[in-house]
XYZ file of C-alpha atoms in Angstrom:
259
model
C 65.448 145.923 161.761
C 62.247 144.556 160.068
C 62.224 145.719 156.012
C 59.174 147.233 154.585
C 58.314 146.913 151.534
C 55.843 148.233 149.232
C 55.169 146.610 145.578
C 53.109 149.134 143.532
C 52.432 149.599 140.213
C 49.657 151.647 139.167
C 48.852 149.501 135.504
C 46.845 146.504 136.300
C 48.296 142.522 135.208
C 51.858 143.098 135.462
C 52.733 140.341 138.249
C 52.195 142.933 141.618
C 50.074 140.601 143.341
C 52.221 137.399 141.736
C 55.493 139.100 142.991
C 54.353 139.976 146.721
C 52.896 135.903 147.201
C 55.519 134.428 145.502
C 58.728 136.653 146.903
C 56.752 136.342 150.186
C 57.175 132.850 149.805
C 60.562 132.168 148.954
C 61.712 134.758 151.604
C 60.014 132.739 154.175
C 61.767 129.215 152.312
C 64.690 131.540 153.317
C 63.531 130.967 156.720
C 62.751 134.692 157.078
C 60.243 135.476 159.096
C 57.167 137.396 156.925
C 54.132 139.424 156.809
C 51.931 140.008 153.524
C 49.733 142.769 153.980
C 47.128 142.469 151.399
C 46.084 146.281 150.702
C 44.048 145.639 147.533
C 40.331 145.100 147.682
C 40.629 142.704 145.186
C 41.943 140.400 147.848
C 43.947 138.375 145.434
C 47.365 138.185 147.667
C 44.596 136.370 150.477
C 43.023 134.124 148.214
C 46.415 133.238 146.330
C 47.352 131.562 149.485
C 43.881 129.873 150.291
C 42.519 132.700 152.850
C 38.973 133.453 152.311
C 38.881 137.092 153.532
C 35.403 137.399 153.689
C 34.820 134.580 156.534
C 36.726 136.172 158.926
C 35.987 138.537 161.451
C 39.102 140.569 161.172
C 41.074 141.923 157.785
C 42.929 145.090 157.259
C 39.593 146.948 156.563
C 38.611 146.044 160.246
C 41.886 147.224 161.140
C 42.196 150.262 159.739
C 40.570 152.534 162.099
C 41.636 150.453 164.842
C 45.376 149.585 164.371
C 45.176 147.884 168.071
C 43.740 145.083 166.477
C 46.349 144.088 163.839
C 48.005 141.406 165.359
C 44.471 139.760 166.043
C 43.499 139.980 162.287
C 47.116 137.993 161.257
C 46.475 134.767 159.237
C 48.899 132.077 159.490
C 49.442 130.589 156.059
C 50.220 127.294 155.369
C 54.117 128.155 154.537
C 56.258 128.257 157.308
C 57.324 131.056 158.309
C 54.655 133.326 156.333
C 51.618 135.476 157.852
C 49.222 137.489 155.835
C 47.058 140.618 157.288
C 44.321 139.595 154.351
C 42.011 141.556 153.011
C 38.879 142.572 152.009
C 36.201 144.073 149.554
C 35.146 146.298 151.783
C 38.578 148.295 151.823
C 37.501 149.747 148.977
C 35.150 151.983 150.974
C 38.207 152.862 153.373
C 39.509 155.619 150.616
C 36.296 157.539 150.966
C 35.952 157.321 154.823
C 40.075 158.381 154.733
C 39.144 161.738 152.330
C 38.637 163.851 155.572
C 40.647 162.422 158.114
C 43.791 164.161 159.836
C 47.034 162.483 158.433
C 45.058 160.196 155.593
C 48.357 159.191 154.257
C 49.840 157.329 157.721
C 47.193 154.994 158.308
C 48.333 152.090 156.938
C 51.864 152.698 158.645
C 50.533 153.170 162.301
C 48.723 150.002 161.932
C 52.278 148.342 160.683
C 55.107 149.763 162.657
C 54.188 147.666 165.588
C 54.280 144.119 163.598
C 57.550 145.439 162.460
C 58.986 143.875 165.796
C 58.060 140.520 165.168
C 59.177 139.782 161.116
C 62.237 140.116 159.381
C 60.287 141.151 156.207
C 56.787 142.912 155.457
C 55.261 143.281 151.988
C 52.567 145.166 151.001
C 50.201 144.556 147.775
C 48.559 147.406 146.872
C 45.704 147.937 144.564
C 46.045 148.712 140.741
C 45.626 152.784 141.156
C 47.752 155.290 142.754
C 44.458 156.167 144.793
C 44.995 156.734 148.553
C 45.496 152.916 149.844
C 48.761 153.099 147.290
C 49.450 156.466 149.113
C 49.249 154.843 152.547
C 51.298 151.612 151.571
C 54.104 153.945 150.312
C 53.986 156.028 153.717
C 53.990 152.771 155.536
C 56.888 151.311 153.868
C 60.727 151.896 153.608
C 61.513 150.539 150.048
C 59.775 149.908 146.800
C 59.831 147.507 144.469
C 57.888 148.107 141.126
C 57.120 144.800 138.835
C 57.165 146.033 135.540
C 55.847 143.793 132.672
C 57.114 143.301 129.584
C 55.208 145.374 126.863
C 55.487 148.538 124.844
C 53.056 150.802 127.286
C 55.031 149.808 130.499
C 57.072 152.408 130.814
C 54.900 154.869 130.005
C 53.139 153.831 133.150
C 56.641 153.863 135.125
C 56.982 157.103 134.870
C 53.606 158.054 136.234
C 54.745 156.073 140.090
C 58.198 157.353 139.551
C 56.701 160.761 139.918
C 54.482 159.800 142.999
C 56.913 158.265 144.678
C 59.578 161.189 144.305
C 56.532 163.453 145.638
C 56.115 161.404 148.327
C 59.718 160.887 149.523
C 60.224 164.828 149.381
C 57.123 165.305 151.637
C 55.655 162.407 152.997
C 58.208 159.809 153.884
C 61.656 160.730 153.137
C 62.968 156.629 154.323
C 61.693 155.439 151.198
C 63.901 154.461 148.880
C 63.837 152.260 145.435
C 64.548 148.826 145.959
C 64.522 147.908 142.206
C 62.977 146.978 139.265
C 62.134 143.493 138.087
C 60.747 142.698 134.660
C 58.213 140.080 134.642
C 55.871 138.209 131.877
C 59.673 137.976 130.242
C 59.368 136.030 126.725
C 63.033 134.957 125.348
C 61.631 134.752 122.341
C 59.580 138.205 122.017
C 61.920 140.786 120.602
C 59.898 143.623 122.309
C 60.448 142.079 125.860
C 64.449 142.305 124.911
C 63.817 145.836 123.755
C 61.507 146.663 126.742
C 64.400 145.091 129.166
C 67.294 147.383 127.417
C 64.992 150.225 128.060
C 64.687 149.561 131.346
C 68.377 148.707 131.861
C 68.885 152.495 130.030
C 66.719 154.269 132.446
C 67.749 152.337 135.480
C 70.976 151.211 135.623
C 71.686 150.608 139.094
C 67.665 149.267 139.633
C 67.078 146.692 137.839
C 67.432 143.292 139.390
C 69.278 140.958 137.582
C 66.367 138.307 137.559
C 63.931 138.117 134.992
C 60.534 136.573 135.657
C 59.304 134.386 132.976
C 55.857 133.794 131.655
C 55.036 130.336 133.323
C 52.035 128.805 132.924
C 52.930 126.902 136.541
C 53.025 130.834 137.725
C 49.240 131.451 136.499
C 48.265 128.140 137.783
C 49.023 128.328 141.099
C 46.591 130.676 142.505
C 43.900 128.874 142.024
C 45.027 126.347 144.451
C 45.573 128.903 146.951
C 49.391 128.266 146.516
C 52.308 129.936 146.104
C 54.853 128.587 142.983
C 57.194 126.983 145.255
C 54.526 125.304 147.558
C 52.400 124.199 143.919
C 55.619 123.525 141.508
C 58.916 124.138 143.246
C 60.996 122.838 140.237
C 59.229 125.118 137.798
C 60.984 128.128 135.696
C 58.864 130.614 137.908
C 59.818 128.995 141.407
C 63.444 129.735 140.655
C 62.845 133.126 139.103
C 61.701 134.174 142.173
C 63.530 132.294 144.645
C 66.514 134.228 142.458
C 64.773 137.191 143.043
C 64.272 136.804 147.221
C 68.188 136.026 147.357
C 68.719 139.611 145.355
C 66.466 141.263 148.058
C 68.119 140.144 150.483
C 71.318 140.567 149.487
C 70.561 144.672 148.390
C 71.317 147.023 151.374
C 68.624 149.771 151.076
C 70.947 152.205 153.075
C 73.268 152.590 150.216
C 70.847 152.832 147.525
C 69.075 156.470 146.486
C 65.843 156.408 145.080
C-alpha cells in the first residue's frame, strides 16, 4: 500500500519545503516510485525542482474542486522516478472558497486516494500555518513527519501541531499516526542545537529519527537551480543527511508506531 505522508510545521524556515524535495528525492534514488504534492501557495516544492506553476494549465488549485483531473495536472520531474502535483498562488484563495463547503477538511484526500494506486510514496508540503490547506493535508495523509529546526522557540511551536494533530486523529482521521521527528539547520558546533536536540530526544523518545540534517550551504543552494541536493551536489553533507533520512522512512513501519 502507497504511504502518505504529510510534512507540516506551522513556524515558517525550518526545512518543510527542503525536507519534502529532498526526501522526495532520495526516496525516488531508492527507486521508489513518488508523488510531491505541493499544497503551499508559495509554490516553493514546484519551483525547487524547476516547475513553473504558473505556466501550466493544471496545478492542485485547478484540481481542487475537480479531483477527476489530478492525474492530468501530474508533472514529471526530471528525477526518475519522481512526480509533483505543483502548485500555485492562487491556492491561497482555495481556504476561503473551502469556509462553507460540506466536508472542508477531505478535499485534499479525495483528490489523492486515487494516485495512491500508482506510487509507493506521496508527500505533501503544506503551507507555513495550520490554516485549512494544513487541515486537509493532515486528513489526506496517513503519517506525519514534522521538521523541526534547531533554535530555542522550536518547541514552543511543536507543541502548537502536536495539539492539532491529536485533535485531528480523535475526530478527523484516526489512520494518522507520527512518523517522527527530524531536527534540521543542525550546527555541531552551536551548543543550543545540542540542547534543542536533548530536548527533543526528552519529549520524544521513540520519534526522533536518528539523522540530523545539517546546515549546508549546498542545501540552500540548490533550489535555485530547480534541483534537488542529490541531483545539484550528491556528495555533499546534506545529500547524505537525507538520503540517511529516506532509508529511516523506509525502514519505520507506521503500523506499530502510536502517535
Amino acid at each position: 500500500m502507497s504511504r502518505t505522508i504529510v510534512i507540516a510545521n506551522q513556524k515558517g524556515g525550518v526545512g518543510k519545503t527542503t525536507t519534502t524535495v529532498n526526501l522526495g528525492s532520495c526516496l525516488a534514488v531508492m527507486e521508489k516510485k513518488v508523488l510531491l504534492v505541493d499544497s503551499d501557495p508559495q509554490a516553493n516544492a514546484s519551483s525547487g525542482l524547476g516547475v513553473d506553476a504558473e505556466e501550466l494549465e493544471k496545478n492542485l488549485y485547478t484540481c481542487f474542486f475537480n479531483p477527476e483531473e489530478a492525474h492530468e495536472a501530474v508533472v514529471h520531474t526530471s528525477t526518475p522516478n519522481l512526480d509533483i502535483l505543483p502548485s500555485s498562488t492562487h491556492l491561497v484563495g482555495a481556504e476561503l472558497e473551502l469556509v462553507d463547503k460540506m466536508a472542508r477538511e477531505y478535499y485534499l484526500r479525495d483528490l489523492v486516494r486515487p494516485l495512491e494506486s500508482i506510487y509507493d510514496y506521496i508527500l505533501i508540503d503544506c503551507p507555513p500555518s495550520l490554516g485549512l490547506l494544513t487541515l486537509n493535508a493532515l486528513c489526506a495523509a496517513r503519517e506525519l513527519l514534522i521538521p523541526l529546526q534547531c533554535e530555542y522557540y522550536a518547541l514552543e511551536g511543536i507543541v502548537k501541531l502536536l495539539q492539532t494533530y491529536e485533535q485531528v486523529k480523535q475526530r478527523l482521521n484516526p489512520s494518522l499516526k507520527l512518523l517522527g521527528v527530524v531536527l534540521t539547520m543542525y550546527d555541531i558546533r552551536n551548543r543550543l542545537s545540542r540542547q534543542v536536540k536533548n530536548e527533543v530526544r526528552r519529549c520524544f523518545p521513540d520519534h526522533l529519527f536518528e539523522t540530523v540534517v545539517p546546515r549546508n550551504v549546498r542545501l540552500s543552494e540548490a533550489p535555485s537551480f530547480g534541483k534537488s541536493i542529490v541531483s545539484y551536489d550528491v556528495k555533499s553533507k546534506g545529500a547524505e543527511a537525507y538520503l540517511a533520512l529516506a532509508k529511516e522512512v523506509v525502514l519505520r513501519n507506521p503500523k506499530r508506531r502510536e502517535g
